Coordinates of C-alpha atoms in Angstrom, one line a residue:
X114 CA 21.1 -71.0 -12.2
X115 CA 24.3 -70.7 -10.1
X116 CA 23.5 -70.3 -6.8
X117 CA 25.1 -67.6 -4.4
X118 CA 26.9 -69.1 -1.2
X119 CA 27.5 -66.9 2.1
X120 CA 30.4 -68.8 3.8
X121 CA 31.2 -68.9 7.9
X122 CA 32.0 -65.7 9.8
X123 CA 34.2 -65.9 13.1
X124 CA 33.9 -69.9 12.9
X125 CA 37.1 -72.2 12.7
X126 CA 36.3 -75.3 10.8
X127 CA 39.0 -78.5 10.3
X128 CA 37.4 -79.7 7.6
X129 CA 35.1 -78.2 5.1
X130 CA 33.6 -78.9 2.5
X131 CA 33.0 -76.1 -1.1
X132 CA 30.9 -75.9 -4.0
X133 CA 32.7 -75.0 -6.5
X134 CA 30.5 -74.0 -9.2
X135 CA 28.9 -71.5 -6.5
X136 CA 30.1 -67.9 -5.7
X137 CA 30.7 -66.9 -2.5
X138 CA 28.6 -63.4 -1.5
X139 CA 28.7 -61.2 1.4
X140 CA 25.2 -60.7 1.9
X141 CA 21.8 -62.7 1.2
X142 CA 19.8 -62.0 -2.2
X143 CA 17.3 -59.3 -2.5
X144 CA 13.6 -60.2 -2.8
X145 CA 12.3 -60.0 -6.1
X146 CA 9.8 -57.7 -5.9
X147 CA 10.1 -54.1 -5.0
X148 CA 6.6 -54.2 -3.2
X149 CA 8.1 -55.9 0.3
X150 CA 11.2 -56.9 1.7
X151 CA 12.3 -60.1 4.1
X152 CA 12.8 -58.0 7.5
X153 CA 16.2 -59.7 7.4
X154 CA 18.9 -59.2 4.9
X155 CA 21.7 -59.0 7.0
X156 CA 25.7 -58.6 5.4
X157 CA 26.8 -61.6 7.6
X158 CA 24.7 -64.4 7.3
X159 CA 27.2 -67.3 8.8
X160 CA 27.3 -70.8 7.5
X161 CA 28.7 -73.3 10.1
X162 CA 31.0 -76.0 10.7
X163 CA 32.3 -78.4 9.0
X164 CA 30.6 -82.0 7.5
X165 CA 32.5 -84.9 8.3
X166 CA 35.2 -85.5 6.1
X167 CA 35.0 -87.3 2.9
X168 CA 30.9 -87.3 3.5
X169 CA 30.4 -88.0 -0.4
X170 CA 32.0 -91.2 -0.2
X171 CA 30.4 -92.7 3.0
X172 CA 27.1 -92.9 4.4
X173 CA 28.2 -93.9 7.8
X174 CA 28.2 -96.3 10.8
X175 CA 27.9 -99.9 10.0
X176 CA 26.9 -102.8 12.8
X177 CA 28.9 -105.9 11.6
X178 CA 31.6 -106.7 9.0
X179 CA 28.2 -107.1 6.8
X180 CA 27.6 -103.4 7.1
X181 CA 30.9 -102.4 5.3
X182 CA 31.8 -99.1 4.6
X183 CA 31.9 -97.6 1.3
X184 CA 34.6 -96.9 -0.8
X185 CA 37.0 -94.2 1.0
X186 CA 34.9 -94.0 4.3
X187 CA 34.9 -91.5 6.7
X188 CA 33.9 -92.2 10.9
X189 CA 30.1 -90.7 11.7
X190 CA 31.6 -87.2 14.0
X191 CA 28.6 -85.5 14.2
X192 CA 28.5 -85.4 18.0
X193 CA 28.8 -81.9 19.5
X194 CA 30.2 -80.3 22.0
X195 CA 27.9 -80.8 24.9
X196 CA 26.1 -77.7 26.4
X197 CA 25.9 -75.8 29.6
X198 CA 23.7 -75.9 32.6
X199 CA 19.6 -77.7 31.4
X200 CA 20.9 -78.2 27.7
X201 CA 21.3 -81.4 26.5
X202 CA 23.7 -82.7 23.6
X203 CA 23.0 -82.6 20.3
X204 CA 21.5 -85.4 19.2
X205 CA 24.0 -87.9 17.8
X206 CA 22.2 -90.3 16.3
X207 CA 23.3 -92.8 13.6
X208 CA 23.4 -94.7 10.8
X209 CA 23.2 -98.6 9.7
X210 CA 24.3 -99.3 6.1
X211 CA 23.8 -102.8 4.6
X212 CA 24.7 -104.1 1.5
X213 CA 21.8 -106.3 0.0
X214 CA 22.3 -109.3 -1.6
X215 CA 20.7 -111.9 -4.0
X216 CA 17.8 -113.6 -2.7
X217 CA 17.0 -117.4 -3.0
X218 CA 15.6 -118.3 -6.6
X219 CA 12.1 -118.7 -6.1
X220 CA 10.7 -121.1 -8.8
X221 CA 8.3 -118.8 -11.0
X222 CA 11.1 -116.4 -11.9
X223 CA 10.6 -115.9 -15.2
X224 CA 14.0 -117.3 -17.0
X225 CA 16.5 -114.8 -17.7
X226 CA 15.0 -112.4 -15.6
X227 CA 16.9 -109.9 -13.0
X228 CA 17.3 -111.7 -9.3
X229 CA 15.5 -110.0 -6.2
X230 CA 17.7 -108.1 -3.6
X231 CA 17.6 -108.1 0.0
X232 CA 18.2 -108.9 3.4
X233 CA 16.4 -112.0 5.4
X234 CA 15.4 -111.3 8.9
X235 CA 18.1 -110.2 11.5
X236 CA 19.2 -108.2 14.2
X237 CA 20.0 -104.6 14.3
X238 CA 21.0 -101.9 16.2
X239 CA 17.8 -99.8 16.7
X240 CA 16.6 -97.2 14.6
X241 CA 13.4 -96.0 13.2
X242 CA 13.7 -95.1 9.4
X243 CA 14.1 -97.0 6.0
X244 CA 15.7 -96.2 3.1
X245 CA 17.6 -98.3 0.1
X246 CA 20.4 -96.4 -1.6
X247 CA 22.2 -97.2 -4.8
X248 CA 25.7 -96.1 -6.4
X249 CA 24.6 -94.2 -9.3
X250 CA 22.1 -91.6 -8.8
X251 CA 21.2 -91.2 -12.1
X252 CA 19.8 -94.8 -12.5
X253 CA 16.0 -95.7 -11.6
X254 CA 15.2 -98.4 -9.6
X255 CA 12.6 -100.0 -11.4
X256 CA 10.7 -102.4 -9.1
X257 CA 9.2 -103.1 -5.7
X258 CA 11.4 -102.5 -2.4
X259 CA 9.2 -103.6 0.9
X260 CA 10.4 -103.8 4.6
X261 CA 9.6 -105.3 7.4
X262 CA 10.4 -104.4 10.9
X263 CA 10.1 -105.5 14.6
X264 CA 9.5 -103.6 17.6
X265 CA 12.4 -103.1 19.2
X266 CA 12.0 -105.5 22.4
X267 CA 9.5 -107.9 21.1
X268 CA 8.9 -110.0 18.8
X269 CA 6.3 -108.6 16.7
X270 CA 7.0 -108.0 13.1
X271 CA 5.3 -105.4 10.9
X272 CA 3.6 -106.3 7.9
X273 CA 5.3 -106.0 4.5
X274 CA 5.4 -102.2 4.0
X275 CA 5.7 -100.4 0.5
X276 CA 9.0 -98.4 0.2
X277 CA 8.5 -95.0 -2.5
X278 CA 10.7 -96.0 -5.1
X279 CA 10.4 -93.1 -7.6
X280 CA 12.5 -90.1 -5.4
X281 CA 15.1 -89.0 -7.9
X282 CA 12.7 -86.2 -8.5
X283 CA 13.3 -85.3 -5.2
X284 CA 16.8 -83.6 -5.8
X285 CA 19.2 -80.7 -6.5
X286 CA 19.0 -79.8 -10.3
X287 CA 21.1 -81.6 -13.1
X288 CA 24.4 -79.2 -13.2
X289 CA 24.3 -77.9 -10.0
X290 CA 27.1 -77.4 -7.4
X291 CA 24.7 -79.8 -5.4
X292 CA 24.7 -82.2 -7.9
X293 CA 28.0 -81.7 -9.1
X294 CA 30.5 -81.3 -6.4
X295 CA 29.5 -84.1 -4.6
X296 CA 28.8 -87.9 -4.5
X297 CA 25.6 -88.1 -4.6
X298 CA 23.6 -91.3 -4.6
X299 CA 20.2 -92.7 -6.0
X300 CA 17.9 -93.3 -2.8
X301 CA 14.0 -94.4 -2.5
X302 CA 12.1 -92.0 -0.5
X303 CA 12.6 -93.1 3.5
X304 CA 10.4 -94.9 5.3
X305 CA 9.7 -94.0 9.1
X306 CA 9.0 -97.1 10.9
X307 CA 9.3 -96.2 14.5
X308 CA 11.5 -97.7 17.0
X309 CA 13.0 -100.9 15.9
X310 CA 15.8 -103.5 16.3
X311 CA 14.9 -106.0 13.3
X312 CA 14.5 -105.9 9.6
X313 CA 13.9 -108.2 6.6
X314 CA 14.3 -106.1 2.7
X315 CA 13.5 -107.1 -0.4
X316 CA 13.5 -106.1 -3.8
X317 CA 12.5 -107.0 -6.8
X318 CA 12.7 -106.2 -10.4
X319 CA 10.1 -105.2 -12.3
X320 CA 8.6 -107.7 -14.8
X321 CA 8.9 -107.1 -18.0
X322 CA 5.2 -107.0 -20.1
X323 CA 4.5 -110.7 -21.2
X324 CA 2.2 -108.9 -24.3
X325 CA 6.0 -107.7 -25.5
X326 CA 8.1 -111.0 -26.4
X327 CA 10.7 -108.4 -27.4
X328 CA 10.4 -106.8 -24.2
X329 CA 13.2 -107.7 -21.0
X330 CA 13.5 -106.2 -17.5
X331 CA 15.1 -103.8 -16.4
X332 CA 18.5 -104.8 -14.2
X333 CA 18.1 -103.4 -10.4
X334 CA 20.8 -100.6 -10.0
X335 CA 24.3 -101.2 -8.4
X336 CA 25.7 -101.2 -4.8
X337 CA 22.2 -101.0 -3.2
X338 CA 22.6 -100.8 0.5
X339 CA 19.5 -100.8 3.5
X340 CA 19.9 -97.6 5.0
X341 CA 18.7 -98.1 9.3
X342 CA 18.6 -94.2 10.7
X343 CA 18.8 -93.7 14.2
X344 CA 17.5 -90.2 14.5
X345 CA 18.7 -89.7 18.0
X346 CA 16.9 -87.7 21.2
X347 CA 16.1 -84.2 20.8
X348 CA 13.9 -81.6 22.3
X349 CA 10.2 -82.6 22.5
X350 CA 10.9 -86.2 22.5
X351 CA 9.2 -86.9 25.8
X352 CA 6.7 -84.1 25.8
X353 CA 3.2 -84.6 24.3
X354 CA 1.9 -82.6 21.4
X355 CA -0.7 -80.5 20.6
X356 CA -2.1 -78.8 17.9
X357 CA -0.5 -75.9 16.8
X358 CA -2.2 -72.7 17.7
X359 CA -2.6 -68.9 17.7
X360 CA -1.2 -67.2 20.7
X361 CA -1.0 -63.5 21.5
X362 CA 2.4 -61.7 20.2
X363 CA 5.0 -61.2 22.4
X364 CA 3.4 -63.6 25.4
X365 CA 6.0 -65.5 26.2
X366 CA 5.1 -69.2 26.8
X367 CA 6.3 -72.1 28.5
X368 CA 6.0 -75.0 26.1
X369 CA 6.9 -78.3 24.3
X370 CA 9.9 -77.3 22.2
X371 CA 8.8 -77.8 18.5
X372 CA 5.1 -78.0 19.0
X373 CA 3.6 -74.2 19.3
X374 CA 3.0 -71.1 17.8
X375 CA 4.3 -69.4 20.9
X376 CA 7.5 -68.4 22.3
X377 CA 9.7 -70.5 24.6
X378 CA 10.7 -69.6 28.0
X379 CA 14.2 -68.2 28.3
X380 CA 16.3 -70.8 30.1
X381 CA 17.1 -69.8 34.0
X382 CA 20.9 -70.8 33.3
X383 CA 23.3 -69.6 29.8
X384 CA 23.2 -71.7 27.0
X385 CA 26.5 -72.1 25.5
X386 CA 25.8 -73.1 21.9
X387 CA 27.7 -75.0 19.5
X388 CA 29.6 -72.9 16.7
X389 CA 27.1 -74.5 14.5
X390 CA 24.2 -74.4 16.1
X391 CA 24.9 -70.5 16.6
X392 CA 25.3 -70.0 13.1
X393 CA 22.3 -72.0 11.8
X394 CA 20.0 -69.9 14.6
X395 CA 21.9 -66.5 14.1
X396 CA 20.5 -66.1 10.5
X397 CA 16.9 -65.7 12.4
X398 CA 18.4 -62.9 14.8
X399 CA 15.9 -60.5 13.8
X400 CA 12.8 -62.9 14.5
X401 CA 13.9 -64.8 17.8
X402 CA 16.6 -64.9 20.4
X403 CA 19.8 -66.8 19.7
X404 CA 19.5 -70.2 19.8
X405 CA 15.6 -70.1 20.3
X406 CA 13.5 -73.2 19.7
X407 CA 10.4 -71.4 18.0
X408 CA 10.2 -68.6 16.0
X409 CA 6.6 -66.7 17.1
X410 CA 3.6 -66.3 15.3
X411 CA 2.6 -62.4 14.9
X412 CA -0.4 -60.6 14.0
X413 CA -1.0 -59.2 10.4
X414 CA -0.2 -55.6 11.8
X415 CA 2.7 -56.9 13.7
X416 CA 4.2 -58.6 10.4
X417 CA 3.6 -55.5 8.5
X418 CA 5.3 -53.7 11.1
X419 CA 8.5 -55.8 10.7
X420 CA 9.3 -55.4 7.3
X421 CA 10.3 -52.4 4.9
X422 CA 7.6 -51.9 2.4
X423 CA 8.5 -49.9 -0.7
X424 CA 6.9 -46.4 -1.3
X425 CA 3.1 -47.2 -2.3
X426 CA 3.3 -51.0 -2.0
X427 CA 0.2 -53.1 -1.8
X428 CA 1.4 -55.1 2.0
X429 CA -0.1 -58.2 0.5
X430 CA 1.9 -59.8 3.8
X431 CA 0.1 -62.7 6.0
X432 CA 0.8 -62.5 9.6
X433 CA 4.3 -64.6 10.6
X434 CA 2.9 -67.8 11.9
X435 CA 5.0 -69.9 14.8
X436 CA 7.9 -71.8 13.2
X437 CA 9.7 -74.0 15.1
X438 CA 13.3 -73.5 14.4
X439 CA 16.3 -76.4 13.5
X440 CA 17.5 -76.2 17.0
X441 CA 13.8 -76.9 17.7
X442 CA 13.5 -79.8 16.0
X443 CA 17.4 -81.2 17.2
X444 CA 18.6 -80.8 13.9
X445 CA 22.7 -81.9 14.4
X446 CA 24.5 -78.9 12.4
X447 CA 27.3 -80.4 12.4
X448 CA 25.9 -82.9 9.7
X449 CA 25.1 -80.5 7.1
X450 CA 27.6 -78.1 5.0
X451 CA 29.1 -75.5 5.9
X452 CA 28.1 -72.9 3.8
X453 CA 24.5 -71.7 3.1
X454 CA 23.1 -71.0 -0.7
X455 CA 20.8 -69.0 -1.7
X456 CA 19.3 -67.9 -5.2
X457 CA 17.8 -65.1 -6.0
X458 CA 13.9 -64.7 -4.9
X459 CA 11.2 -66.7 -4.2
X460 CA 8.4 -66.9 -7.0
X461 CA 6.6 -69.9 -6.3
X462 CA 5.7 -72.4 -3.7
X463 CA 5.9 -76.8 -4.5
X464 CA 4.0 -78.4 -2.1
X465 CA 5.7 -82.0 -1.4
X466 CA 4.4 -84.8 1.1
X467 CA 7.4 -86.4 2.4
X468 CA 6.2 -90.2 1.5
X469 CA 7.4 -91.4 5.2
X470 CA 4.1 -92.8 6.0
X471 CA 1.5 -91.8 8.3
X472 CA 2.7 -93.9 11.4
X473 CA 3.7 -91.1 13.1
X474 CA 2.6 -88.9 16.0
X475 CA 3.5 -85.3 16.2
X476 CA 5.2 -85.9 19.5
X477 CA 7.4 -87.9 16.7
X478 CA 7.6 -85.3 14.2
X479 CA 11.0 -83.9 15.6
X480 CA 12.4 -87.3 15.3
X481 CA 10.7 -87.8 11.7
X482 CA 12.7 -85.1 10.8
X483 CA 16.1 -85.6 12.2
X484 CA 16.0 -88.6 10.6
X485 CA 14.5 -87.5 6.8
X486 CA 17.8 -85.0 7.5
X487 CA 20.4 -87.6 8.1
X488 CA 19.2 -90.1 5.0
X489 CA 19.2 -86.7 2.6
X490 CA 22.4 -86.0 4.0
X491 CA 24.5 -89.3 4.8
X492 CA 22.8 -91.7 2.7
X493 CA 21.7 -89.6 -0.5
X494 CA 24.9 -87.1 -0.5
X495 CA 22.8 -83.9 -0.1
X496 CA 24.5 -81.1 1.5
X497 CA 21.1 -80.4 3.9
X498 CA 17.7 -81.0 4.5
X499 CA 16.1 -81.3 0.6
X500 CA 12.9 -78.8 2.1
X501 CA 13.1 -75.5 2.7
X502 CA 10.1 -76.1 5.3
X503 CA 8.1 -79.3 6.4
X504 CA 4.9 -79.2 7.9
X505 CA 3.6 -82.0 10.5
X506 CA -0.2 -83.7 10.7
X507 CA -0.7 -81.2 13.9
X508 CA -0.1 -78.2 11.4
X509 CA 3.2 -77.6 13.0
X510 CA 5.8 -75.7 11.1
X511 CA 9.3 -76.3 11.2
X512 CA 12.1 -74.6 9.4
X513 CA 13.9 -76.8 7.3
X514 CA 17.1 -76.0 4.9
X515 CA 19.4 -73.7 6.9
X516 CA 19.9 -70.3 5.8
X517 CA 16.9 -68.3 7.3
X518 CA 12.9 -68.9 7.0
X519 CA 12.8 -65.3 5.6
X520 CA 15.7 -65.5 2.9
X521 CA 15.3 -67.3 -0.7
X522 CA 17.1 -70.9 0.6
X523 CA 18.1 -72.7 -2.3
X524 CA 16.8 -76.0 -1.7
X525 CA 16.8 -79.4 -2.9
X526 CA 13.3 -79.9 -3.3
X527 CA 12.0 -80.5 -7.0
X528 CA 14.4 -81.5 -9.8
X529 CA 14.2 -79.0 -12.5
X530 CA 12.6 -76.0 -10.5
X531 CA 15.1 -75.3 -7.3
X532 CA 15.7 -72.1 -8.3
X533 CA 14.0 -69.0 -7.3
X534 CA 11.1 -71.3 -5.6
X535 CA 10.9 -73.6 -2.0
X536 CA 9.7 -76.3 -1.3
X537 CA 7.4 -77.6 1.5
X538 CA 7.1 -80.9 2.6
X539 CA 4.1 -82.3 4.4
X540 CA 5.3 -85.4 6.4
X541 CA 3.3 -88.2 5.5
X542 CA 1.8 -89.9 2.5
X543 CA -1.2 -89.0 1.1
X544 CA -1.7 -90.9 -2.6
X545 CA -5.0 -92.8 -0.7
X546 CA -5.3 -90.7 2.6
X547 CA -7.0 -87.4 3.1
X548 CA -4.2 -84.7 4.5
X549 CA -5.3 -83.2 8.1
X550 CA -7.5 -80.1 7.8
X551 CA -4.5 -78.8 10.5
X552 CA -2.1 -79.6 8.0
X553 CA -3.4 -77.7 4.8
X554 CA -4.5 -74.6 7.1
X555 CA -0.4 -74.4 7.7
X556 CA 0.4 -74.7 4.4
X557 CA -1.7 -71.5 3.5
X558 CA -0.3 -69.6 6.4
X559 CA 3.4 -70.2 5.3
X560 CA 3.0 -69.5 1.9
X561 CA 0.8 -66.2 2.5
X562 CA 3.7 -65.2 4.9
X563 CA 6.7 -66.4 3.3
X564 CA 6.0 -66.0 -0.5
X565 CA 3.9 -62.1 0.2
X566 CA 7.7 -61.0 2.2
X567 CA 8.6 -61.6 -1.7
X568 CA 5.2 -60.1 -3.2
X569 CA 3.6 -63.6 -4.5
X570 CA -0.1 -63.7 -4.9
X571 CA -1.0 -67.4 -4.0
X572 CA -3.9 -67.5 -6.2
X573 CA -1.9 -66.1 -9.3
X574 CA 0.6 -67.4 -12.1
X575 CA 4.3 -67.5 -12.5
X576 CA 6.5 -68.6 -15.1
X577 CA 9.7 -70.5 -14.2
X578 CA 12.1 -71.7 -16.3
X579 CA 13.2 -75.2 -16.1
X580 CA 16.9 -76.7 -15.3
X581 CA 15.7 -79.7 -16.8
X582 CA 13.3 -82.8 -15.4
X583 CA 11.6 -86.0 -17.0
X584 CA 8.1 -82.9 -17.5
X585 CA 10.3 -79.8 -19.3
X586 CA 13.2 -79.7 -20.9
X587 CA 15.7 -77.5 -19.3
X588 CA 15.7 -73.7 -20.9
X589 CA 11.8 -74.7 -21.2
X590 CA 9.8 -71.7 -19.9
X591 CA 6.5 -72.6 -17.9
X592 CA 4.0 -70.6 -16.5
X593 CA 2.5 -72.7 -13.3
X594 CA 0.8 -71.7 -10.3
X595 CA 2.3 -70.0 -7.5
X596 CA 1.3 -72.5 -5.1
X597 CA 1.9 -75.8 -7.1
X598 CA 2.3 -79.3 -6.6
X599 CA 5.1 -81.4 -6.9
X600 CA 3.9 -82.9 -10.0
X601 CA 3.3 -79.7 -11.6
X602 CA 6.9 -79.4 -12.6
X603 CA 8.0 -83.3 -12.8
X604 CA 6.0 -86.4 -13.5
X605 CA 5.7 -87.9 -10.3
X606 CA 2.5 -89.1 -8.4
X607 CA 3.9 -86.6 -5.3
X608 CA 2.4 -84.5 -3.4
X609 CA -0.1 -87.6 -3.6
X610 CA -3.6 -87.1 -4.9
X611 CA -5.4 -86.5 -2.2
X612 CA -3.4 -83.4 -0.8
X613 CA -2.9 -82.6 -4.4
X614 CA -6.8 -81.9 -4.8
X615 CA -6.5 -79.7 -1.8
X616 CA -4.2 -77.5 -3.2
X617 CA -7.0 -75.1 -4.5
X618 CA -8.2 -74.3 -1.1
X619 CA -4.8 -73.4 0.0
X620 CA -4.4 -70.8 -2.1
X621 CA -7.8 -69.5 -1.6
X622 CA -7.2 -69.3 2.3
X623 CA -3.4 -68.2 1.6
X624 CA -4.5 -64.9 -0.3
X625 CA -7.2 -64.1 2.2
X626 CA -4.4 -64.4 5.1
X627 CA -2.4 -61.7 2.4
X628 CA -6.0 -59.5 2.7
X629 CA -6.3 -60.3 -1.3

């Protein structure tokens, strides 16, 4: 489905890049059902600034003559204009890209058999995520990649870590201006590591089956590069976490930017914000203060107060819960972009962990993000975040894909079933590990907030038609839950088993929060 794009208003960009299979539109889409309406549909909805130029063909950054550029690169000039009185930069952060190379021969190859890939151990510039990206985006990588890392400032190295190969089902549909309009690259799912200035890579083909004599292996894909994010300082990085909690409405709070369901403190001295940053924070304007750092939580009454029901509609609505906004989280807009897209409602909900690991703290989450952001952005070729929303072990909420948490973001999120849907990503991995109570309890608020603003009913059905995965056939029409998993619409082991199973009591505590 082509999606509708609302371009900048008042801001001068140098360099921009389009989507030229997408229409531009003066205003957002309408919900899709008549029985409540997103409090904000305003006619301006401003994207912002430009990308750095030629971002398709480079990913950025590299540390030696090893780390070459690719083909047509472009300079990493995502640093912003600095800010005003208390406010710090936006976070500049960076990017490492290595070309791998063939590994030594070790003697039970199999003959004729694909050679491993990688990097031996050496010295880099620090950084705290993983990632190996590939030229083609439509090929598989079919095989092992594992990493190891050292502490930055010591010499301890981690263990061999497993990197999520399968994440091409992680993506903007087949055909979309996404997909199509840029260079977009095949990428594992990232890794987050934490702070480190060392790294040893390798990856392997996978063998063919020795039952099969017919049977070969499968060549790794080409151009594969080690992808070292540096996600950069942002707000929260040196405050501890906590939990993320109710708080009365309207009580304004002083707290840890990013980590509560309460308002921040409005700063003593003017703000001057970045042309970007104002125009990813603007499209809130009707839930929180320009350039504010958390969107706040309201009661049910409060929520229902805030938008427009139609005449006789149910207000299956659950009260707003505390988002913390992209500002929040340091998000650089000047990465992303320029213009926002939309599609046309929001019918369903995919629940996603992010397969980053569980080595984080939620004092890291901020900086988990930043970096998930730059690797779908720089590395993979996306024009944003790939998640309309992402939800941390604490039960922290943070907006994701610019645009607006109330409008119907068109996201990057599950291949085949972008459209008309979003996409939440729990950060961590959870094939073997329980998710956090904390975590799931947020994932039932959002979705009884964000999908009863477009009259869902967590615990009901919804058929979607799919733009085409490796599951349904695109044109296929499938009726799935309104609160699925990832592997509900693709054949993938995401959102992992284990939070997979606990998608059941979701949408039992989701419809309760709607008073279903």
């Amino acid at each position: 489905m082509r999606a509708l794009v609302v371009t900048s208003v008042g801001v001068t960009c140098a360099a921009a890049l389009t989507l030229p299979l997408a229409t531009p539109a003066a205003s957002a889409p309408a919900p899709h059902s008549a029985s409540a309406r997103p409090p904000s549909m305003s006619p301006e909805a401003p994207g912002a600034g430009p990308p750095s130029a030629q971002v398709e063909a480079t990913t950025t950054e590299a540390t030696t003559t090893e780390a070459a550029t690719r083909e047509a690169p472009a300079p990493d000039t995502s640093q912003a204009e600095p800010l005003k009185a208390e406010s710090a930069a936006e976070p500049a952060g960076s990017t490492q890209s290595l070309p791998l190379a063939p590994l030594a021969t070790p003697s039970d190859r199999v003959a004729g058999a694909p050679a491993a890939q990688g990097l031996p151990q050496r010295d880099a510039r620090p950084f705290s995520l993983v990632g190996v990206v590939w030229d083609d985006a439509e090929a598989e990588l079919h095989g092992t990649v594992q990493v190891r890392t050292r502490a930055t400032g010591t010499t301890r190295w981690s263990d061999w870590q497993d990197v999520e190969t399968h994440n091409a089902e992680h993506a903007a549909d087949l055909g979309s201006a996404e997909r199509e309009g840029r260079t977009v690259r095949g990428a594992t799912a990232p890794l987050w590591v934490g702070d480190s200035d060392g790294v040893e890579v390798r990856v392997r083909p996978e063998a063919p089956d020795p039952q099969d004599r017919a049977a070969t292996s499968v060549p790794l894909p080409e151009g594969m590069r080690l992808e070292l994010v540096d996600p950069g300082e942002g707000p929260g990085d040196d405050r501890a976490p906590e939990p993320a909690r109710g708080a009365p409405a309207g009580r304004a709070a002083a707290v840890p930017a990013g980590f509560a369901d309460t308002p921040a403190t409005t700063a003593a001295l003017p703000e001057v914000l970045t042309a970007e940053t104002a125009a990813a924070s603007a499209v809130n304007a009707e839930l929180a203060e320009l350039g504010a750092t958390v969107i706040p939580a309201l009661s049910r009454a409060q929520t229902l107060e805030s938008v427009e029901l139609a005449p006789g509609a149910k207000p299956y609505i659950g009260p707003r819960p505390g988002i913390v906004t992209r500002k929040g989280w340091g998000a650089d807009e000047k990465l992303r972009e320029k213009n926002f897209a939309y599609t046309k409602t929001v019918k369903a909900a995919f629940v996603h962990h992010s397969a980053t690991g569980n080595n984080y703290t939620c004092k890291q989450a901020p900086s988990v993000l930043r970096s998930i952001y730059r690797y779908h952005v720089k590395s993979s070729g996306w024009r944003d975040f790939g998640y309309n929303f992402a939800v941390d072990k604490c039960g922290n909420i943070y907006e994701g894909r610019a645009g607006g948490v109330t409008k119907a973001v068109l996201g990057a999120h599950t291949l085949g079933f972008n459209s008309n849907t979003m996409g939440i990503a729990v950060l961590g991995s959870y094939a073997s590990t329980n998710p956090p109570a904390a975590a799931v309890t947020a994932v039932s608020k959002l979705t009884a907030w964000k999908l009863g603003l477009f009259g869902g009913n967590p615990k009901g059905k919804v058929t979607l038609v799919s733009g085409g995965s490796n599951k349904y056939k695109a044109g296929v029409k499938v009726k799935m839950n309104v609160i699925s998993g990832h592997r509900d619409g693709f054949a993938t082991e995401c959102p992992g088993a284990r939070l997979y199973k606990k998608l059941g009591t979701a949408r039992t505590s989701s419809a309760k929060l709607q008073g279903r």
